[in-house]
Coordinates of C-alpha atoms and ligand atoms in Angstrom, one line a residue:
Chain V
M275 CA -18.6 -9.0 -32.3
S276 CA -20.1 -8.4 -29.1
D277 CA -20.4 -4.7 -27.6
D278 CA -18.3 -6.7 -24.4
H279 CA -15.5 -8.0 -26.2
P280 CA -15.0 -6.1 -29.3
D281 CA -12.5 -6.1 -32.4
F282 CA -10.3 -3.9 -31.2
D283 CA -7.8 -1.8 -34.2
H284 CA -4.6 -2.2 -33.7
P285 CA -2.6 -0.8 -36.3
D286 CA 0.8 -1.1 -37.5
V287 CA 1.2 2.4 -37.9
V288 CA 0.5 5.4 -35.8
L289 CA 1.4 9.1 -36.7
V290 CA 2.0 10.7 -33.5
P291 CA 0.6 14.2 -33.6
H292 CA 4.1 16.6 -34.0
G293 CA 5.9 13.4 -33.2
P294 CA 7.1 10.2 -34.4
M295 CA 5.5 7.5 -36.4
L296 CA 5.1 4.6 -34.7
L297 CA 5.9 1.3 -36.5
R298 CA 5.3 -2.4 -35.6
G299 CA 6.0 -5.5 -36.2
A300 CA 8.8 -4.7 -38.6
E301 CA 12.6 -6.3 -39.1
S302 CA 14.5 -3.8 -40.7
V303 CA 14.0 0.0 -41.6
Q304 CA 15.9 2.3 -44.6
D305 CA 16.9 5.1 -43.6
L306 CA 17.3 8.0 -46.2
E307 CA 20.5 7.6 -46.7
G308 CA 19.7 4.1 -48.0
T309 CA 21.1 2.1 -44.8
V310 CA 18.8 -0.3 -43.6
H311 CA 18.7 -0.9 -39.8
A312 CA 17.6 -4.2 -37.8
V313 CA 14.4 -3.7 -35.6
D314 CA 14.6 -5.7 -32.6
R315 CA 12.0 -4.5 -30.9
P316 CA 8.1 -5.1 -31.0
V317 CA 7.6 -1.3 -31.7
V318 CA 9.8 1.6 -32.7
A319 CA 9.3 4.6 -33.0
L320 CA 10.7 6.5 -36.6
C321 CA 11.8 10.2 -36.6
R322 CA 9.6 12.7 -38.2
C323 CA 10.8 15.6 -37.8
E324 CA 14.6 14.9 -39.4
K325 CA 15.8 16.7 -36.4
S326 CA 16.6 13.5 -34.1
S327 CA 20.3 12.7 -32.8
R328 CA 19.6 9.3 -34.5
L329 CA 17.6 8.8 -37.2
P330 CA 16.1 6.8 -38.3
W331 CA 14.8 6.7 -34.8
C332 CA 12.8 9.1 -32.7
D333 CA 15.4 10.3 -29.9
G334 CA 12.5 13.2 -27.8
T335 CA 14.3 15.9 -30.3
H336 CA 10.9 16.7 -31.6
K337 CA 9.6 18.1 -28.3
V338 CA 11.9 21.2 -28.5
I339 CA 11.5 22.0 -31.7
P340 CA 9.4 25.5 -31.7
R341 CA 6.4 25.0 -33.8
Chain W
M235 CA 20.5 -8.9 -0.4
R236 CA 20.9 -8.8 3.8
L237 CA 18.6 -6.7 5.8
P238 CA 19.3 -2.8 5.3
K239 CA 21.1 -0.5 8.4
P240 CA 18.7 0.7 10.7
R241 CA 18.2 4.2 10.7
G242 CA 16.1 5.0 14.4
G243 CA 14.0 3.3 16.5
L244 CA 10.7 1.7 14.5
S245 CA 13.7 0.1 11.5
E246 CA 15.5 -1.6 14.4
W247 CA 12.6 -2.5 15.5
L248 CA 11.9 -4.1 12.2
V249 CA 15.2 -5.1 10.9
A250 CA 15.1 -7.2 14.4
R251 CA 11.9 -8.6 13.8
L252 CA 12.4 -9.9 10.1
G253 CA 15.7 -11.5 11.5
E254 CA 14.5 -13.2 14.4
P255 CA 10.5 -14.4 13.2
G256 CA 10.1 -15.4 16.7
L257 CA 10.1 -11.9 18.3
T258 CA 6.7 -9.9 19.4
G259 CA 5.8 -6.9 20.8
S260 CA 4.7 -4.1 18.8
A261 CA 6.8 -1.5 16.8
P262 CA 7.5 1.6 18.2
G263 CA 6.8 5.2 16.4
A264 CA 9.4 5.8 14.0
D265 CA 11.6 8.9 15.4
S266 CA 12.6 10.0 12.0
W267 CA 11.4 10.6 8.2
D268 CA 14.7 8.8 7.2
D269 CA 13.8 6.0 10.0
E270 CA 9.8 6.1 8.2
S271 CA 11.5 5.6 5.0
I272 CA 14.0 3.4 5.3
S273 CA 11.0 1.0 7.2
L274 CA 8.5 1.4 4.4
W275 CA 11.2 0.7 1.8
T276 CA 11.9 -2.7 3.6
L277 CA 8.3 -3.9 3.9
H278 CA 7.9 -3.2 0.4
E279 CA 11.0 -5.2 -0.4
L280 CA 9.7 -8.3 1.1
S281 CA 7.4 -8.2 -1.7
F282 CA 10.2 -7.8 -4.5
R283 CA 13.5 -9.7 -4.2
G284 CA 13.3 -10.0 -0.2
F285 CA 16.3 -10.3 2.1
E286 CA 18.8 -13.6 2.6
D287 CA 18.4 -12.6 6.4
A288 CA 14.6 -12.3 6.6
D289 CA 11.9 -14.5 7.1
D290 CA 10.1 -15.3 3.5
R291 CA 6.7 -15.7 5.1
A292 CA 7.3 -11.8 7.0
E293 CA 5.7 -10.5 3.6
W294 CA 1.9 -11.9 4.9
D295 CA 2.6 -11.6 8.6
P296 CA -0.3 -9.5 9.8
D297 CA 1.3 -7.4 12.3
L298 CA 4.3 -6.6 9.9
L299 CA 1.5 -5.6 7.2
G300 CA -0.7 -3.4 10.1
V301 CA 2.9 -1.4 10.4
R302 CA 2.9 -1.1 6.5
R303 CA -0.4 0.0 6.2
D304 CA 0.0 3.0 8.8
L305 CA 3.6 3.9 6.9
E306 CA 1.5 3.9 3.2
T307 CA -1.5 5.8 4.4
A308 CA 1.2 8.5 5.8
L309 CA 3.0 8.4 2.7
E310 CA -0.3 8.4 0.7
E311 CA -1.3 11.2 2.4
R312 CA 1.5 13.5 1.9
L313 CA 1.6 12.7 -1.7
R314 CA -2.2 13.5 -2.1
A315 CA -1.7 16.9 -0.6
R316 CA 1.5 17.8 -2.5
W317 CA -1.0 17.0 -5.5
S318 CA -4.5 19.0 -4.3
A319 CA -1.8 21.9 -3.2
S320 CA -0.4 21.9 -7.2
D321 CA -1.7 24.0 -10.0
A322 CA -2.4 21.4 -12.1
S323 CA -4.6 19.4 -9.9
A324 CA -6.7 22.8 -9.9
A325 CA -7.3 22.3 -13.8
A326 CA -10.9 20.6 -14.8
A327 CA -10.6 17.2 -14.4
P328 CA -9.9 15.5 -18.2
S329 CA -12.3 13.8 -20.2
P330 CA -11.3 10.3 -20.8
A331 CA -9.8 11.0 -24.2
E332 CA -7.8 14.4 -22.9
V333 CA -6.2 12.2 -20.6
P334 CA -2.9 12.0 -22.9
S335 CA -3.1 15.8 -23.6
A336 CA -3.5 16.5 -19.9
L337 CA -0.1 14.2 -19.3
E338 CA 1.9 16.3 -21.8
A339 CA 0.5 19.5 -19.8
I340 CA 1.6 18.1 -16.7
V341 CA 4.9 17.2 -17.8
A342 CA 5.6 20.7 -20.0
A343 CA 4.5 22.6 -16.8
D344 CA 7.2 20.2 -14.4
D345 CA 10.1 23.1 -13.7
G346 CA 12.3 21.0 -11.0
P347 CA 15.5 21.1 -11.5
S348 CA 17.5 18.7 -13.9
L349 CA 20.1 16.5 -12.7
A350 CA 20.9 15.3 -16.1
D351 CA 21.7 19.0 -17.3
R352 CA 24.0 18.8 -14.4
V353 CA 25.4 16.4 -15.8
R354 CA 25.9 17.0 -18.8
R355 CA 27.7 20.3 -18.3
H356 CA 29.4 20.5 -15.0
A357 CA 28.9 17.6 -12.3
D358 CA 32.8 15.8 -11.4
R359 CA 33.2 12.1 -11.5
D360 CA 32.6 11.8 -7.5
Q361 CA 29.1 13.7 -8.2
V362 CA 28.2 11.1 -10.7
L363 CA 29.0 8.5 -8.9
E364 CA 27.2 9.3 -6.2
L365 CA 24.3 10.4 -8.7
L366 CA 24.2 6.5 -9.9
R367 CA 24.7 5.1 -6.3
Q368 CA 21.4 6.9 -5.0
R369 CA 20.0 5.8 -9.1
S370 CA 20.8 1.7 -8.5
V371 CA 18.1 2.0 -5.6
Y372 CA 15.8 2.1 -8.5
H373 CA 17.3 1.1 -11.9
L374 CA 18.5 -2.4 -9.8
K375 CA 14.5 -3.2 -9.9
E376 CA 13.7 -1.2 -12.8
S377 CA 9.9 -1.3 -14.1
D378 CA 9.5 -4.6 -11.2
P379 CA 7.3 -1.7 -9.4
S380 CA 4.8 -1.3 -12.6
A381 CA 4.8 -5.1 -13.2
F382 CA 2.1 -5.5 -10.5
V383 CA -0.1 -3.6 -12.3
V384 CA -0.9 -5.9 -15.5
P385 CA -3.4 -8.1 -13.9
R386 CA -5.4 -5.3 -12.8
L387 CA -5.9 -3.4 -15.9
P388 CA -8.5 -3.9 -18.7
V389 CA -7.9 -5.6 -21.8
R390 CA -6.2 -2.6 -24.3
A391 CA -3.6 -1.2 -21.3
K392 CA -2.9 -4.5 -20.3
A393 CA -1.8 -5.2 -24.2
A394 CA 0.0 -2.0 -24.1
L395 CA 1.5 -2.6 -20.5
M396 CA 2.6 -5.8 -21.3
A397 CA 4.7 -4.0 -24.8
L398 CA 6.2 -2.1 -23.0
Q399 CA 7.7 -4.5 -20.2
F400 CA 8.8 -6.6 -22.6
D401 CA 10.9 -3.8 -24.2
E402 CA 12.1 -2.9 -20.5
Y403 CA 12.9 -6.8 -19.4
G404 CA 15.1 -7.0 -22.8
D405 CA 12.8 -8.4 -25.1
G406 CA 13.1 -11.8 -24.4
D407 CA 16.9 -11.6 -24.3
P408 CA 18.7 -11.4 -20.6
N409 CA 21.3 -9.3 -21.8
R410 CA 19.3 -6.6 -21.9
L411 CA 17.2 -6.5 -19.2
H412 CA 16.9 -2.7 -18.3
S413 CA 18.1 -3.4 -15.0
H414 CA 20.9 -5.8 -15.8
L415 CA 22.5 -3.3 -18.3
F416 CA 22.4 -0.7 -15.0
A417 CA 24.0 -3.4 -13.0
R418 CA 26.7 -3.5 -16.3
G419 CA 27.2 -0.1 -16.4
L420 CA 27.6 0.2 -12.3
E421 CA 30.7 -2.8 -12.2
A422 CA 32.1 -0.8 -15.6
V423 CA 32.4 2.5 -13.8
G424 CA 33.8 0.5 -10.7
L425 CA 30.5 0.6 -8.4
R426 CA 28.7 -2.3 -6.5
A427 CA 26.3 -4.1 -8.9
E428 CA 24.3 -6.4 -6.8
Y429 CA 20.9 -5.8 -6.3
G430 CA 19.9 -3.2 -3.2
A431 CA 24.3 -2.6 -3.0
Y432 CA 23.4 0.8 -2.1
V433 CA 19.8 0.8 -0.2
D434 CA 22.2 2.1 2.8
D435 CA 23.2 5.4 1.2
A436 CA 20.3 6.2 -0.3
I437 CA 18.8 9.8 0.8
P438 CA 15.4 10.1 2.2
E439 CA 14.0 12.2 -0.9
N440 CA 15.0 8.9 -3.4
L441 CA 13.8 6.5 -0.5
E442 CA 10.5 8.5 -0.7
M443 CA 10.6 8.7 -4.3
N444 CA 10.7 4.8 -4.7
N445 CA 8.4 4.3 -2.2
A446 CA 6.0 5.9 -3.6
G447 CA 6.4 4.1 -6.8
S448 CA 6.0 0.7 -5.0
L449 CA 3.5 2.0 -3.4
L450 CA 1.3 2.9 -6.4
G451 CA 2.5 -0.6 -7.8
L452 CA 1.5 -3.2 -5.1
H453 CA -2.1 -1.4 -4.5
R454 CA -4.8 -2.4 -7.2
R455 CA -6.8 0.2 -5.7
L456 CA -3.7 2.7 -7.0
R457 CA -3.4 1.0 -11.1
G458 CA -4.8 4.4 -12.3
A459 CA -2.3 6.3 -10.3
A460 CA 0.5 4.1 -11.1
M461 CA 0.1 3.6 -14.7
G462 CA -0.1 7.6 -14.5
H463 CA 3.0 7.5 -12.8
L464 CA 4.9 5.1 -15.3
A465 CA 3.8 7.9 -18.4
A466 CA 5.5 10.6 -16.4
F467 CA 8.6 8.8 -16.1
E468 CA 8.3 7.6 -19.6
M469 CA 8.1 11.0 -21.0
T470 CA 10.5 12.4 -19.1
S471 CA 13.5 10.4 -19.8
S472 CA 14.7 10.2 -23.3
L473 CA 16.1 13.8 -23.6
P474 CA 17.9 13.6 -20.2
S475 CA 19.0 10.1 -21.0
R476 CA 20.4 11.8 -23.8
K477 CA 22.3 14.7 -21.5
M478 CA 23.9 11.7 -19.0
V479 CA 25.5 9.6 -22.1
Q480 CA 27.1 13.4 -23.0
G481 CA 28.0 14.0 -19.7
L482 CA 29.7 10.4 -19.0
E483 CA 31.4 10.7 -22.3
R484 CA 32.7 13.9 -20.7
L485 CA 33.7 12.3 -18.0
G486 CA 35.4 9.2 -19.9
L487 CA 32.9 7.0 -17.9
D488 CA 31.4 6.2 -21.3
G489 CA 30.7 2.5 -22.0
P490 CA 28.4 0.1 -20.8
M491 CA 26.6 2.9 -18.3
S492 CA 26.3 5.6 -21.4
A493 CA 24.9 2.6 -23.0
Y494 CA 22.5 2.1 -20.4
Y495 CA 21.5 5.7 -21.1
D496 CA 21.6 5.2 -24.9
E497 CA 18.9 2.9 -24.8
H498 CA 16.7 5.2 -22.9
V499 CA 16.9 8.0 -25.5
E500 CA 15.7 5.2 -27.9
A501 CA 13.3 3.1 -25.7
D502 CA 11.5 5.7 -24.3
A503 CA 11.3 7.4 -27.1
I504 CA 8.9 4.9 -27.9
H505 CA 7.2 3.8 -24.5
E506 CA 6.4 7.3 -23.6
H507 CA 3.8 6.9 -26.4
L508 CA 2.6 3.5 -25.3
A509 CA 2.0 4.7 -21.7
A510 CA 0.5 8.1 -22.5
R511 CA -2.0 6.9 -25.4
D512 CA -2.2 3.7 -25.0
I513 CA -2.1 2.9 -21.4
C514 CA -3.4 5.9 -19.8
G515 CA -5.5 7.1 -22.6
T516 CA -7.3 3.7 -23.6
L517 CA -7.1 3.1 -19.0
A518 CA -9.4 6.5 -18.5
E519 CA -11.9 5.2 -21.7
D520 CA -12.8 2.3 -19.9
E521 CA -12.5 3.1 -16.3
P522 CA -13.4 7.0 -16.5
D523 CA -13.2 7.6 -12.4
Q524 CA -9.1 6.6 -13.1
A525 CA -8.4 10.0 -15.2
V526 CA -7.7 11.7 -12.0
E527 CA -5.5 9.2 -10.5
I528 CA -3.9 8.9 -13.6
L529 CA -2.7 12.8 -13.4
F530 CA -2.3 12.6 -9.3
G531 CA 0.2 9.5 -10.4
A532 CA 1.9 11.4 -13.2
W533 CA 2.6 15.0 -11.1
T534 CA 3.2 12.9 -8.3
C535 CA 6.1 11.3 -10.2
L536 CA 7.8 14.3 -11.4
D537 CA 6.7 15.9 -8.0
V538 CA 9.4 13.3 -5.9
E539 CA 11.9 13.5 -8.8
A540 CA 12.4 17.4 -8.1
R541 CA 12.0 16.5 -4.4
F542 CA 14.9 14.7 -4.8
A543 CA 17.0 16.5 -7.7
T544 CA 16.9 19.7 -5.3
A545 CA 18.3 17.1 -2.5
M546 CA 21.0 16.3 -4.3
L547 CA 21.7 19.4 -6.1
G548 CA 22.1 20.7 -2.1
V549 CA 24.6 18.1 -1.0
W550 CA 27.1 19.0 -4.0
E551 CA 26.6 23.0 -3.1
E552 CA 27.8 22.4 0.5
Q553 CA 30.6 19.8 -0.8
S554 CA 32.0 23.0 -3.6
Ligands
FES682 S1 10.0 12.7 -34.3 FE1 11.2 12.5 -32.1 S2 13.1 13.6 -32.9 FE2 11.9 13.8 -34.8
FE2_683 FE1 13.9 1.2 -18.8
FE2_684 FE1 11.1 2.9 -20.4

């Protein structure tokens, strides 16, 4: 590995501080009720605050929840 | 699209010149902000889809590039003067690692009026249709200005911008391309949906907002500001898009138009992290001198939107 052309970190799962979990390359996601949702994008944001209006996806609601 | 209606001496000269390439002679000064704004909008459009009644070679006509440069210089000076006068620019320059949190701070401090709030609760049908006509100037070419930035970025920021743009452009499915979703929405609410349909109705604040985005996207020198602008746009989209859905449903305008905004609730909750962390954060690490430029672009995005929103609310106030 050279310094100019390194191997970059490119994790499949990234936890955003006080925010969602970013998930790359998934084909389907099961929500808390057991319903399976198809994934049709390369990256999705899964709600971790459980306050989203469209679980299991994050809809930005976490930003207006007082911490 | 056909050339827009002139709004003064400069745009009159420009439209004549674009329609008849044989014409020569130098450009007159602009009569007004409106005249200046539609002229720059028209010159930029030559680098997007162009006009069926203009010569395609005009994009690289040196005389027209000179006019464009003067208009761009004036616009950039105006944007930078506003930024320099802001509290956000007075904060210490962020280190590269601080760029994502500095972006969050700029977004959190934004106190511009929210058109989405108005749509959610009070706006009537005509007002919402007027807003959609104004918004169509951008949404019918949604994310096209940022696409120009791709080759100008280092490795990580480039990969992340492509991931974001891929989603904007429908993840490979033309039916899901965002500007196409908006066009379908316009048709469904009875508006015209062809590219550039309502440019002649655009208020100058809207043209300035669009010109600022194109200016940043079209200049390699301004790549950092372009990516900051993109980040601020994405970071202020999910929650307002949800309010737009609620307002459209309240007015019985659900269907494809609310589906467009519905898609943005979910997509931009993802894009905001890609833009702030993976694009702007890594760009600042790789090119530290871009850190301040990223913040300038982000603040400018919110500032031009606030000016547009204030103007729209003013128009609605007069009507009531
Ligand atoms: S984590 Fe974003 S809405 Fe819950
Ligand atoms: Fe979009
Ligand atoms: Fe987006």
